[in-house]
CSV table of C-alpha atoms in Angstrom, one decimal:
chain,number,residue,atom,x,y,z
R,78,UNK,CA,-36.8,15.9,-22.0
R,79,UNK,CA,-38.2,14.3,-18.9
R,80,UNK,CA,-36.7,14.9,-16.0
R,81,UNK,CA,-35.3,11.4,-14.3
R,82,UNK,CA,-36.7,10.8,-10.5
R,83,UNK,CA,-33.7,10.5,-7.6
R,84,UNK,CA,-32.5,7.2,-6.9
R,85,UNK,CA,-31.4,7.2,-2.9
R,86,UNK,CA,-29.1,4.4,-1.5
R,87,UNK,CA,-27.0,4.0,1.7
R,88,UNK,CA,-23.7,3.9,-0.4
R,89,UNK,CA,-22.6,4.2,-4.1
R,90,UNK,CA,-19.5,2.4,-4.9
R,91,UNK,CA,-17.6,3.9,-8.1
R,92,UNK,CA,-16.0,0.8,-9.7
R,93,UNK,CA,-16.8,-2.2,-10.3
R,94,UNK,CA,-13.8,-4.1,-10.4
R,95,UNK,CA,-13.2,-7.1,-8.2
R,96,UNK,CA,-12.9,-4.7,-4.9
R,97,UNK,CA,-15.8,-3.3,-5.8
R,98,UNK,CA,-18.2,-6.0,-6.2
R,99,UNK,CA,-16.8,-7.5,-3.2
R,100,UNK,CA,-17.4,-4.7,-1.3
R,101,UNK,CA,-20.7,-4.3,-2.5
R,102,UNK,CA,-22.0,-8.1,-2.0
R,103,UNK,CA,-20.3,-7.5,2.0
R,104,UNK,CA,-22.6,-4.3,2.5
R,105,UNK,CA,-25.6,-5.5,0.6
R,106,UNK,CA,-25.6,-8.6,2.8
R,107,UNK,CA,-25.8,-6.8,5.9
R,108,UNK,CA,-28.8,-4.4,4.6
R,109,UNK,CA,-27.1,-1.5,3.3
R,110,UNK,CA,-28.2,-0.4,0.0
R,111,UNK,CA,-25.8,-0.3,-2.7
R,112,UNK,CA,-25.7,1.4,-6.3
R,113,UNK,CA,-22.4,-0.2,-8.0
R,114,UNK,CA,-21.8,2.4,-10.8
R,115,UNK,CA,-18.8,1.3,-13.3
R,116,UNK,CA,-17.6,2.5,-16.9
R,117,UNK,CA,-17.7,-0.4,-18.4
R,118,UNK,CA,-20.5,-3.0,-19.5
R,119,UNK,CA,-18.9,-5.5,-16.7
R,120,UNK,CA,-21.5,-8.7,-18.6
R,121,UNK,CA,-20.4,-8.0,-22.1
R,122,UNK,CA,-16.6,-8.6,-20.6
R,123,UNK,CA,-17.2,-11.6,-19.1
R,124,UNK,CA,-16.1,-14.9,-20.8
R,125,UNK,CA,-14.7,-18.1,-20.3
R,126,UNK,CA,-11.7,-17.5,-22.6
R,127,UNK,CA,-8.5,-17.6,-20.5
R,128,UNK,CA,-6.2,-14.6,-20.3
R,129,UNK,CA,-3.2,-15.8,-18.3
R,130,UNK,CA,-3.9,-13.3,-15.3
R,131,UNK,CA,-4.4,-15.0,-11.6
R,132,UNK,CA,-4.7,-13.5,-8.1
R,133,UNK,CA,-2.8,-14.8,-5.1
R,134,UNK,CA,-5.5,-14.6,-2.2
R,135,UNK,CA,-3.9,-15.0,1.7
R,136,UNK,CA,-5.7,-17.4,3.9
R,137,UNK,CA,-7.2,-14.3,6.1
R,138,UNK,CA,-9.0,-12.9,2.9
R,139,UNK,CA,-9.7,-16.4,1.9
R,140,UNK,CA,-11.8,-16.9,5.2
R,141,UNK,CA,-13.7,-13.8,4.4
R,142,UNK,CA,-14.5,-14.8,0.7
R,143,UNK,CA,-15.7,-18.1,2.5
R,144,UNK,CA,-17.7,-16.1,5.7
R,145,UNK,CA,-19.4,-13.6,2.8
R,146,UNK,CA,-20.8,-17.3,1.1
R,147,UNK,CA,-18.7,-15.8,-2.2
R,148,UNK,CA,-15.9,-18.5,-2.4
R,149,UNK,CA,-18.4,-21.2,-3.6
R,150,UNK,CA,-18.8,-18.9,-6.5
R,151,UNK,CA,-15.0,-17.6,-7.1
R,152,UNK,CA,-13.0,-20.5,-5.5
R,153,UNK,CA,-14.2,-23.6,-7.5
R,154,UNK,CA,-11.4,-23.9,-9.6
R,155,UNK,CA,-9.0,-22.4,-6.7
R,156,UNK,CA,-5.4,-23.8,-6.3
R,157,UNK,CA,-4.3,-24.1,-2.8
R,158,UNK,CA,-1.0,-22.6,-1.9
R,159,UNK,CA,0.7,-25.6,0.3
R,160,UNK,CA,4.2,-24.4,0.2
R,161,UNK,CA,6.1,-21.0,-0.2
R,162,UNK,CA,9.9,-21.8,-1.8
R,163,UNK,CA,11.8,-18.1,-1.8
R,164,UNK,CA,15.3,-18.2,-3.2
R,165,UNK,CA,17.8,-15.5,-4.5
R,166,UNK,CA,18.4,-16.6,-7.7
R,167,UNK,CA,19.2,-20.2,-8.0
R,168,UNK,CA,21.4,-20.0,-4.8
R,169,UNK,CA,21.5,-23.2,-2.8
R,170,UNK,CA,20.4,-21.4,0.1
R,171,UNK,CA,16.7,-20.8,0.5
R,172,UNK,CA,13.7,-20.2,2.6
R,173,UNK,CA,11.1,-22.9,2.9
R,174,UNK,CA,7.1,-22.3,4.0
R,175,UNK,CA,5.1,-25.2,4.5
R,176,UNK,CA,1.3,-24.9,5.8
R,177,UNK,CA,2.0,-28.0,7.7
R,178,UNK,CA,4.3,-26.1,10.2
R,179,UNK,CA,1.2,-23.9,11.7
R,180,UNK,CA,-1.3,-26.9,11.1
R,181,UNK,CA,-4.6,-24.8,9.9
R,182,UNK,CA,-4.9,-24.7,6.3
R,183,UNK,CA,-3.1,-23.6,3.0
R,184,UNK,CA,-0.7,-20.4,2.9
R,185,UNK,CA,-3.2,-19.3,0.5
R,186,UNK,CA,-5.3,-19.8,-2.5
R,187,UNK,CA,-4.6,-19.1,-6.5
R,188,UNK,CA,-7.5,-17.9,-8.6
R,189,UNK,CA,-7.9,-16.8,-12.2
R,190,UNK,CA,-9.2,-13.7,-13.0
R,191,UNK,CA,-11.6,-14.6,-15.0
R,192,UNK,CA,-13.2,-17.1,-12.3
R,193,UNK,CA,-13.1,-14.2,-9.7
R,194,UNK,CA,-15.0,-11.9,-11.9
R,195,UNK,CA,-17.9,-14.0,-12.8
R,196,UNK,CA,-18.4,-15.3,-9.6
R,197,UNK,CA,-18.4,-11.7,-8.1
R,198,UNK,CA,-20.8,-10.8,-11.2
R,199,UNK,CA,-23.3,-13.7,-10.4
R,200,UNK,CA,-23.5,-12.6,-6.7
R,201,UNK,CA,-23.7,-8.7,-7.4
R,202,UNK,CA,-26.4,-9.5,-10.0
R,203,UNK,CA,-28.4,-11.6,-7.7
R,204,UNK,CA,-28.3,-9.3,-4.6
R,205,UNK,CA,-31.8,-7.0,-4.3
R,206,UNK,CA,-29.6,-4.6,-2.6
R,207,UNK,CA,-27.3,-3.9,-5.3
R,208,UNK,CA,-27.9,-1.8,-8.2
R,209,UNK,CA,-25.5,-2.5,-10.6
R,210,UNK,CA,-25.3,0.7,-12.8
R,211,UNK,CA,-23.0,0.0,-16.3
R,212,UNK,CA,-21.8,1.3,-18.4
R,213,UNK,CA,-21.8,4.8,-16.8
R,214,UNK,CA,-20.2,6.9,-14.5
R,215,UNK,CA,-20.3,10.1,-12.0
R,216,UNK,CA,-19.7,13.5,-13.9
R,217,UNK,CA,-21.0,15.6,-11.2
R,218,UNK,CA,-21.0,15.0,-7.6
R,219,UNK,CA,-22.1,18.1,-4.7
R,220,UNK,CA,-22.1,16.9,-0.7
R,221,UNK,CA,-25.1,18.6,1.4
R,222,UNK,CA,-25.5,18.5,5.3
R,223,UNK,CA,-27.1,14.8,5.3
R,224,UNK,CA,-26.2,13.4,1.8
R,225,UNK,CA,-24.0,13.4,-1.3
R,226,UNK,CA,-25.6,14.2,-4.5
R,227,UNK,CA,-24.9,12.7,-8.0
R,228,UNK,CA,-25.1,12.7,-11.4
R,229,UNK,CA,-23.9,10.3,-14.1
R,230,UNK,CA,-23.3,10.7,-17.7
R,231,UNK,CA,-26.5,9.0,-18.4
R,232,UNK,CA,-28.3,12.0,-17.0
R,233,UNK,CA,-29.1,9.4,-13.9
R,234,UNK,CA,-29.4,11.5,-10.4
R,235,UNK,CA,-28.6,9.4,-7.1
R,236,UNK,CA,-28.2,10.5,-3.6
R,237,UNK,CA,-26.2,8.6,-0.7
R,238,UNK,CA,-24.8,8.8,2.3
R,239,UNK,CA,-21.2,8.2,1.2
R,240,UNK,CA,-19.5,7.7,-2.2
R,241,UNK,CA,-17.0,4.9,-2.0
R,242,UNK,CA,-14.0,5.2,-4.7
R,243,UNK,CA,-13.0,1.7,-6.3
R,244,UNK,CA,-11.7,2.8,-9.2
R,245,UNK,CA,-8.1,1.5,-9.3
R,246,UNK,CA,-4.7,3.2,-9.5
R,247,UNK,CA,-5.3,5.6,-12.0
R,248,UNK,CA,-9.0,6.9,-10.6
R,249,UNK,CA,-10.3,9.8,-12.1
R,250,UNK,CA,-13.0,10.4,-9.2
R,251,UNK,CA,-9.7,10.8,-6.6
R,252,UNK,CA,-8.1,13.4,-8.8
R,253,UNK,CA,-11.8,15.0,-8.9
R,254,UNK,CA,-11.7,15.3,-5.5
R,255,UNK,CA,-8.3,16.5,-4.9
R,256,UNK,CA,-6.8,13.7,-3.5
R,257,UNK,CA,-2.8,13.8,-4.8
R,258,UNK,CA,-1.0,10.5,-4.6
R,259,UNK,CA,3.1,10.2,-3.7
R,260,UNK,CA,4.1,7.6,-6.4
R,261,UNK,CA,8.0,5.7,-7.3
R,262,UNK,CA,8.9,4.0,-10.1
R,263,UNK,CA,11.1,0.9,-9.9
R,264,UNK,CA,12.1,0.7,-13.4
R,265,UNK,CA,10.9,-2.8,-13.6
R,266,UNK,CA,8.0,-3.9,-15.9
R,267,UNK,CA,6.2,-7.2,-14.8
R,268,UNK,CA,5.4,-9.8,-17.6
R,269,UNK,CA,2.6,-12.1,-16.5
R,270,UNK,CA,1.4,-15.4,-18.2
R,271,UNK,CA,0.5,-18.8,-17.3
R,272,UNK,CA,2.3,-21.8,-18.4
R,273,UNK,CA,1.6,-25.5,-18.8
R,274,UNK,CA,4.6,-28.0,-17.4
R,275,UNK,CA,5.2,-31.8,-17.5
R,276,UNK,CA,5.4,-32.5,-13.4
R,277,UNK,CA,2.8,-31.7,-10.7
R,278,UNK,CA,3.9,-28.5,-8.7
R,279,UNK,CA,2.5,-29.9,-5.5
R,280,UNK,CA,0.7,-26.6,-4.5
R,281,UNK,CA,4.1,-25.2,-4.3
R,282,UNK,CA,4.6,-21.4,-5.0
R,283,UNK,CA,8.1,-20.4,-6.1
R,284,UNK,CA,9.9,-17.2,-5.7
R,285,UNK,CA,13.6,-16.5,-7.0
R,286,UNK,CA,14.8,-12.8,-6.6
R,287,UNK,CA,17.4,-12.0,-9.6
R,288,UNK,CA,19.1,-7.9,-9.9
R,289,UNK,CA,16.4,-7.7,-12.7
R,290,UNK,CA,13.8,-8.2,-10.3
R,291,UNK,CA,11.5,-11.1,-8.6
R,292,UNK,CA,10.7,-14.2,-10.8
R,293,UNK,CA,7.2,-15.8,-9.1
R,294,UNK,CA,6.0,-19.2,-10.3
R,295,UNK,CA,2.7,-19.6,-8.9
R,296,UNK,CA,0.4,-23.1,-8.7
R,297,UNK,CA,-2.6,-23.4,-10.7
R,298,UNK,CA,-4.9,-26.5,-11.4
R,299,UNK,CA,-3.6,-29.2,-14.0
R,300,UNK,CA,0.0,-28.5,-14.1
R,301,UNK,CA,-0.3,-24.9,-15.0
R,302,UNK,CA,1.4,-22.3,-13.2
R,303,UNK,CA,0.9,-18.2,-13.0
R,304,UNK,CA,4.3,-16.3,-13.9
R,305,UNK,CA,5.3,-12.8,-12.8
R,306,UNK,CA,8.3,-12.0,-14.5
R,307,UNK,CA,10.1,-9.0,-13.8
R,308,UNK,CA,12.5,-7.5,-16.0
R,309,UNK,CA,13.9,-4.0,-16.5
R,310,UNK,CA,11.7,-1.9,-19.2
R,311,UNK,CA,13.8,-2.3,-22.4
R,312,UNK,CA,14.3,-5.9,-21.6
R,313,UNK,CA,10.5,-6.5,-20.9
R,314,UNK,CA,9.8,-5.4,-24.3
R,315,UNK,CA,12.2,-7.3,-25.9
R,316,UNK,CA,10.9,-10.4,-24.4
R,317,UNK,CA,6.9,-9.6,-25.3
R,318,UNK,CA,7.8,-9.0,-28.5
R,319,UNK,CA,9.2,-12.6,-29.2
R,320,UNK,CA,7.4,-15.4,-31.2
R,321,UNK,CA,5.8,-17.9,-29.0
R,322,UNK,CA,8.8,-20.4,-29.6
R,323,UNK,CA,11.2,-17.8,-28.8
R,324,UNK,CA,9.5,-16.7,-25.7
R,325,UNK,CA,9.2,-20.1,-24.2
R,326,UNK,CA,12.9,-20.4,-24.6
R,327,UNK,CA,13.5,-17.6,-22.9
R,328,UNK,CA,11.0,-18.8,-20.4
R,329,UNK,CA,12.9,-22.1,-19.7
R,330,UNK,CA,15.9,-20.2,-19.0
R,331,UNK,CA,14.5,-18.2,-15.9
R,332,UNK,CA,12.0,-21.3,-15.4
R,333,UNK,CA,14.8,-23.9,-15.3
R,334,UNK,CA,13.7,-27.6,-16.1
R,335,UNK,CA,12.7,-28.9,-12.4
R,336,UNK,CA,8.9,-29.3,-13.5
R,337,UNK,CA,9.8,-31.0,-17.1
R,338,UNK,CA,9.2,-29.1,-20.5
R,339,UNK,CA,7.4,-25.9,-20.1
R,340,UNK,CA,5.5,-23.1,-22.3
R,341,UNK,CA,3.1,-20.6,-22.2
R,342,UNK,CA,-0.4,-20.2,-22.8
R,343,UNK,CA,-3.0,-17.7,-23.2
R,344,UNK,CA,-1.8,-14.3,-23.5
R,345,UNK,CA,1.0,-12.1,-21.9
R,346,UNK,CA,0.3,-9.3,-20.2
R,347,UNK,CA,2.8,-6.4,-19.2
R,348,UNK,CA,2.7,-3.4,-17.2
R,349,UNK,CA,5.5,-0.9,-15.7
R,350,UNK,CA,6.1,-1.4,-12.0
R,351,UNK,CA,5.2,1.5,-9.6
R,352,UNK,CA,3.9,1.8,-5.9
R,353,UNK,CA,1.8,4.8,-4.7
R,354,UNK,CA,0.1,5.9,-1.6
R,355,UNK,CA,-2.9,8.4,-1.7
R,356,UNK,CA,-2.2,11.4,0.5
R,357,UNK,CA,-5.5,11.2,2.5
R,358,UNK,CA,-8.1,8.6,2.2
R,359,UNK,CA,-11.4,10.9,3.0
R,360,UNK,CA,-13.5,13.7,1.1
R,361,UNK,CA,-16.6,15.1,2.3
R,362,UNK,CA,-18.6,12.0,2.0
R,363,UNK,CA,-16.3,10.4,0.2
R,364,UNK,CA,-13.7,7.5,0.8
R,365,UNK,CA,-11.1,5.2,-1.4
R,366,UNK,CA,-10.4,1.8,-1.0
R,367,UNK,CA,-8.3,-0.6,-2.8
R,368,UNK,CA,-5.6,0.3,-5.6
R,369,UNK,CA,-7.3,3.8,-5.2
R,370,UNK,CA,-5.8,4.7,-2.0
R,371,UNK,CA,-2.5,2.5,-2.2
R,372,UNK,CA,-0.6,0.4,-5.1
R,373,UNK,CA,2.5,-1.9,-4.2
R,374,UNK,CA,5.1,-4.0,-6.4
R,375,UNK,CA,3.9,-7.3,-6.3
R,376,UNK,CA,7.2,-8.6,-4.9
R,377,UNK,CA,5.1,-10.8,-2.5
R,378,UNK,CA,1.5,-10.8,-3.9
R,379,UNK,CA,0.2,-8.6,-1.6
R,380,UNK,CA,-1.9,-5.7,-3.4
R,381,UNK,CA,-5.3,-7.6,-4.3
R,382,UNK,CA,-4.9,-8.8,-0.2
R,383,UNK,CA,-4.7,-5.1,0.8
R,384,UNK,CA,-7.9,-4.5,-0.8
R,385,UNK,CA,-10.0,-7.2,0.2
R,386,UNK,CA,-8.4,-6.3,3.9
R,387,UNK,CA,-9.9,-2.8,3.4
R,388,UNK,CA,-13.1,-4.3,2.5
R,389,UNK,CA,-13.1,-6.2,5.6
R,390,UNK,CA,-12.8,-3.3,7.8
R,391,UNK,CA,-14.7,-0.8,5.9
R,392,UNK,CA,-17.6,-2.9,5.9
R,393,UNK,CA,-17.6,-3.7,9.6
R,394,UNK,CA,-17.4,-0.2,10.0
R,395,UNK,CA,-20.2,0.8,7.8
R,396,UNK,CA,-22.3,-2.0,9.3
R,397,UNK,CA,-21.8,-1.3,12.9
R,398,UNK,CA,-22.8,2.5,12.1
R,399,UNK,CA,-25.8,1.5,10.1
R,400,UNK,CA,-27.2,-0.7,13.3
R,401,UNK,CA,-26.6,2.4,15.7
R,402,UNK,CA,-28.3,4.8,13.4
R,403,UNK,CA,-25.0,6.5,12.9
R,404,UNK,CA,-24.6,8.6,9.4
R,405,UNK,CA,-22.3,6.5,7.3
R,406,UNK,CA,-20.9,9.4,5.3
R,407,UNK,CA,-19.5,11.4,8.5
R,408,UNK,CA,-15.7,12.1,8.8
R,409,UNK,CA,-16.1,10.3,12.7
R,410,UNK,CA,-17.6,7.0,10.8
R,411,UNK,CA,-15.2,7.2,8.5
R,412,UNK,CA,-12.1,8.0,10.5
R,413,UNK,CA,-12.3,4.4,12.3
R,414,UNK,CA,-12.0,2.8,9.1
R,415,UNK,CA,-8.9,5.2,8.0
R,416,UNK,CA,-7.1,4.5,11.3
R,417,UNK,CA,-7.5,0.7,11.2
R,418,UNK,CA,-6.3,0.7,7.4
R,419,UNK,CA,-4.0,3.6,6.4
R,420,UNK,CA,-1.1,2.2,8.7
R,421,UNK,CA,-1.3,-1.4,8.1
R,422,UNK,CA,-1.0,-0.1,4.0
R,423,UNK,CA,1.7,2.1,4.6
R,424,UNK,CA,3.8,-0.2,6.6
R,425,UNK,CA,3.5,-3.0,4.0
R,426,UNK,CA,4.2,-0.7,0.9
R,427,UNK,CA,7.0,0.4,2.6
R,428,UNK,CA,8.3,-2.5,3.6
R,429,UNK,CA,7.6,-4.5,-0.2
R,430,UNK,CA,9.8,-1.3,-1.5
R,431,UNK,CA,12.5,-1.8,1.3
R,432,UNK,CA,12.4,-5.6,0.1
R,433,UNK,CA,12.4,-4.7,-3.8
R,434,UNK,CA,15.5,-2.9,-3.3
R,435,UNK,CA,17.4,-5.1,-1.3
R,436,UNK,CA,17.0,-7.6,-3.8
R,437,UNK,CA,17.1,-5.8,-6.7
R,438,UNK,CA,21.0,-5.2,-7.0
R,439,UNK,CA,24.1,-7.5,-7.4
R,440,UNK,CA,25.9,-5.9,-4.9
R,441,UNK,CA,28.5,-9.0,-3.6
R,442,UNK,CA,27.8,-8.2,0.2
R,443,UNK,CA,24.0,-7.4,-0.1
R,444,UNK,CA,23.7,-10.6,-2.3
R,445,UNK,CA,25.5,-13.0,0.3
R,446,UNK,CA,23.7,-11.3,3.6
R,447,UNK,CA,20.4,-11.5,1.8
R,448,UNK,CA,21.1,-15.4,0.9
R,449,UNK,CA,22.3,-16.3,4.4
R,450,UNK,CA,19.4,-14.3,5.8
R,451,UNK,CA,16.4,-16.5,3.8
R,452,UNK,CA,18.5,-19.4,5.5
R,453,UNK,CA,18.7,-18.2,9.3
R,454,UNK,CA,15.1,-17.2,8.9
R,455,UNK,CA,14.2,-20.9,7.8
R,456,UNK,CA,16.3,-22.1,10.9
R,457,UNK,CA,14.6,-20.0,13.8
R,458,UNK,CA,11.1,-21.8,14.0
R,459,UNK,CA,9.7,-18.8,16.0
R,460,UNK,CA,10.8,-16.2,13.1
R,461,UNK,CA,9.4,-18.6,10.5
R,462,UNK,CA,6.5,-18.8,11.7
R,463,UNK,CA,6.1,-14.8,12.4
R,464,UNK,CA,6.7,-14.4,8.5
R,465,UNK,CA,4.6,-17.6,7.6
R,466,UNK,CA,1.7,-15.6,9.4
R,467,UNK,CA,2.3,-12.0,8.0
R,468,UNK,CA,1.9,-14.3,4.4
R,469,UNK,CA,-1.3,-15.4,5.5
R,470,UNK,CA,-2.6,-12.4,6.4
R,471,UNK,CA,-3.5,-13.5,10.0
R,472,UNK,CA,-1.1,-10.9,11.9
R,473,UNK,CA,-2.4,-7.8,13.7
R,474,UNK,CA,-5.9,-6.5,15.1
R,475,UNK,CA,-8.2,-8.2,12.2
R,476,UNK,CA,-11.7,-7.4,11.5
R,477,UNK,CA,-14.3,-9.8,11.7
R,478,UNK,CA,-14.7,-11.3,8.3
R,479,UNK,CA,-10.8,-11.8,8.1
R,480,UNK,CA,-11.7,-14.4,11.7
R,481,UNK,CA,-14.5,-15.8,10.0
R,482,UNK,CA,-17.2,-13.8,11.9
R,483,UNK,CA,-20.2,-12.4,10.4
R,484,UNK,CA,-20.6,-9.0,10.8
């Protein structure tokens, strides 16, 4: 059999999900050649069927997508989040965030996964600096002094300065590199679906905290909302197995009648809720990004946003190195990315863990404390604005893309 020729790239990204495709676009727009290797056939998985899943994108990551000229591809059907209403169960005490309190745009955007994936695939397919290789995966990887040499399952051989792992939480490549993770289980299962309701939501997101787990109502277009409904595993299993009519009845009990009659659309999804943090982000000419390096509870909808913030930092580090003639895969180059992102990711992961445990119990003193706490934050404007800026992702030392600046 004829030996395949060696294909050379600046960077190889393993994982063609939304994080991998977004990173590929950010790098390719800045003259970095990318091979994007994905296990599945992306084109075959794209269709216009609505499957019930959506992502909340905070303001700063939205600015990044605008700056990369991707928002016009992924955000055509987006729903702005204008307000956030947070309560402890059905307590009359609440915390209310309103975009008008800051005056510089929505708190975030809701985007259906189908639009995000198809828009990113369109952008990847049209960029001449991106070579999409799928379905395929890396089976062997060896690093030398100046490059990493990869063999794919198909037999193709690639060489690059850096391999970036964007394979998600269950990454085989991370395991191959011997990078371990620390993980913990919340003994909760998230049920995800989309509902139709009679009345307009006005762009308001609702987050209710119950002892069994949070219940989020996230606005979509056309009087629809995305639901993230957390319950103990056994209870979630029962709910997932209900008929459509019975499921809608249980949903109505949790949802309430404030938006009129409600019924679910599309599919129901469920997944166990865990958090995990990688012990390290780097290997030899190798780094982790997105859920491959961190996975958090969806209590505040920040998981995908953390991945987008990783992209902004890593893209800036690599583009700067390329312009200065540096080695994209050197530890010296990549340590800047790790210092920039690891602390932020760990703090947010541990913060979400604390928040989850604080709200997911029914101990009377704690329940009263959190209800009063939500109310107090709402009555102190500087404190309230601080939390709003955190929710929008505009706190801290932001990479250029998150500030709306080109690389």
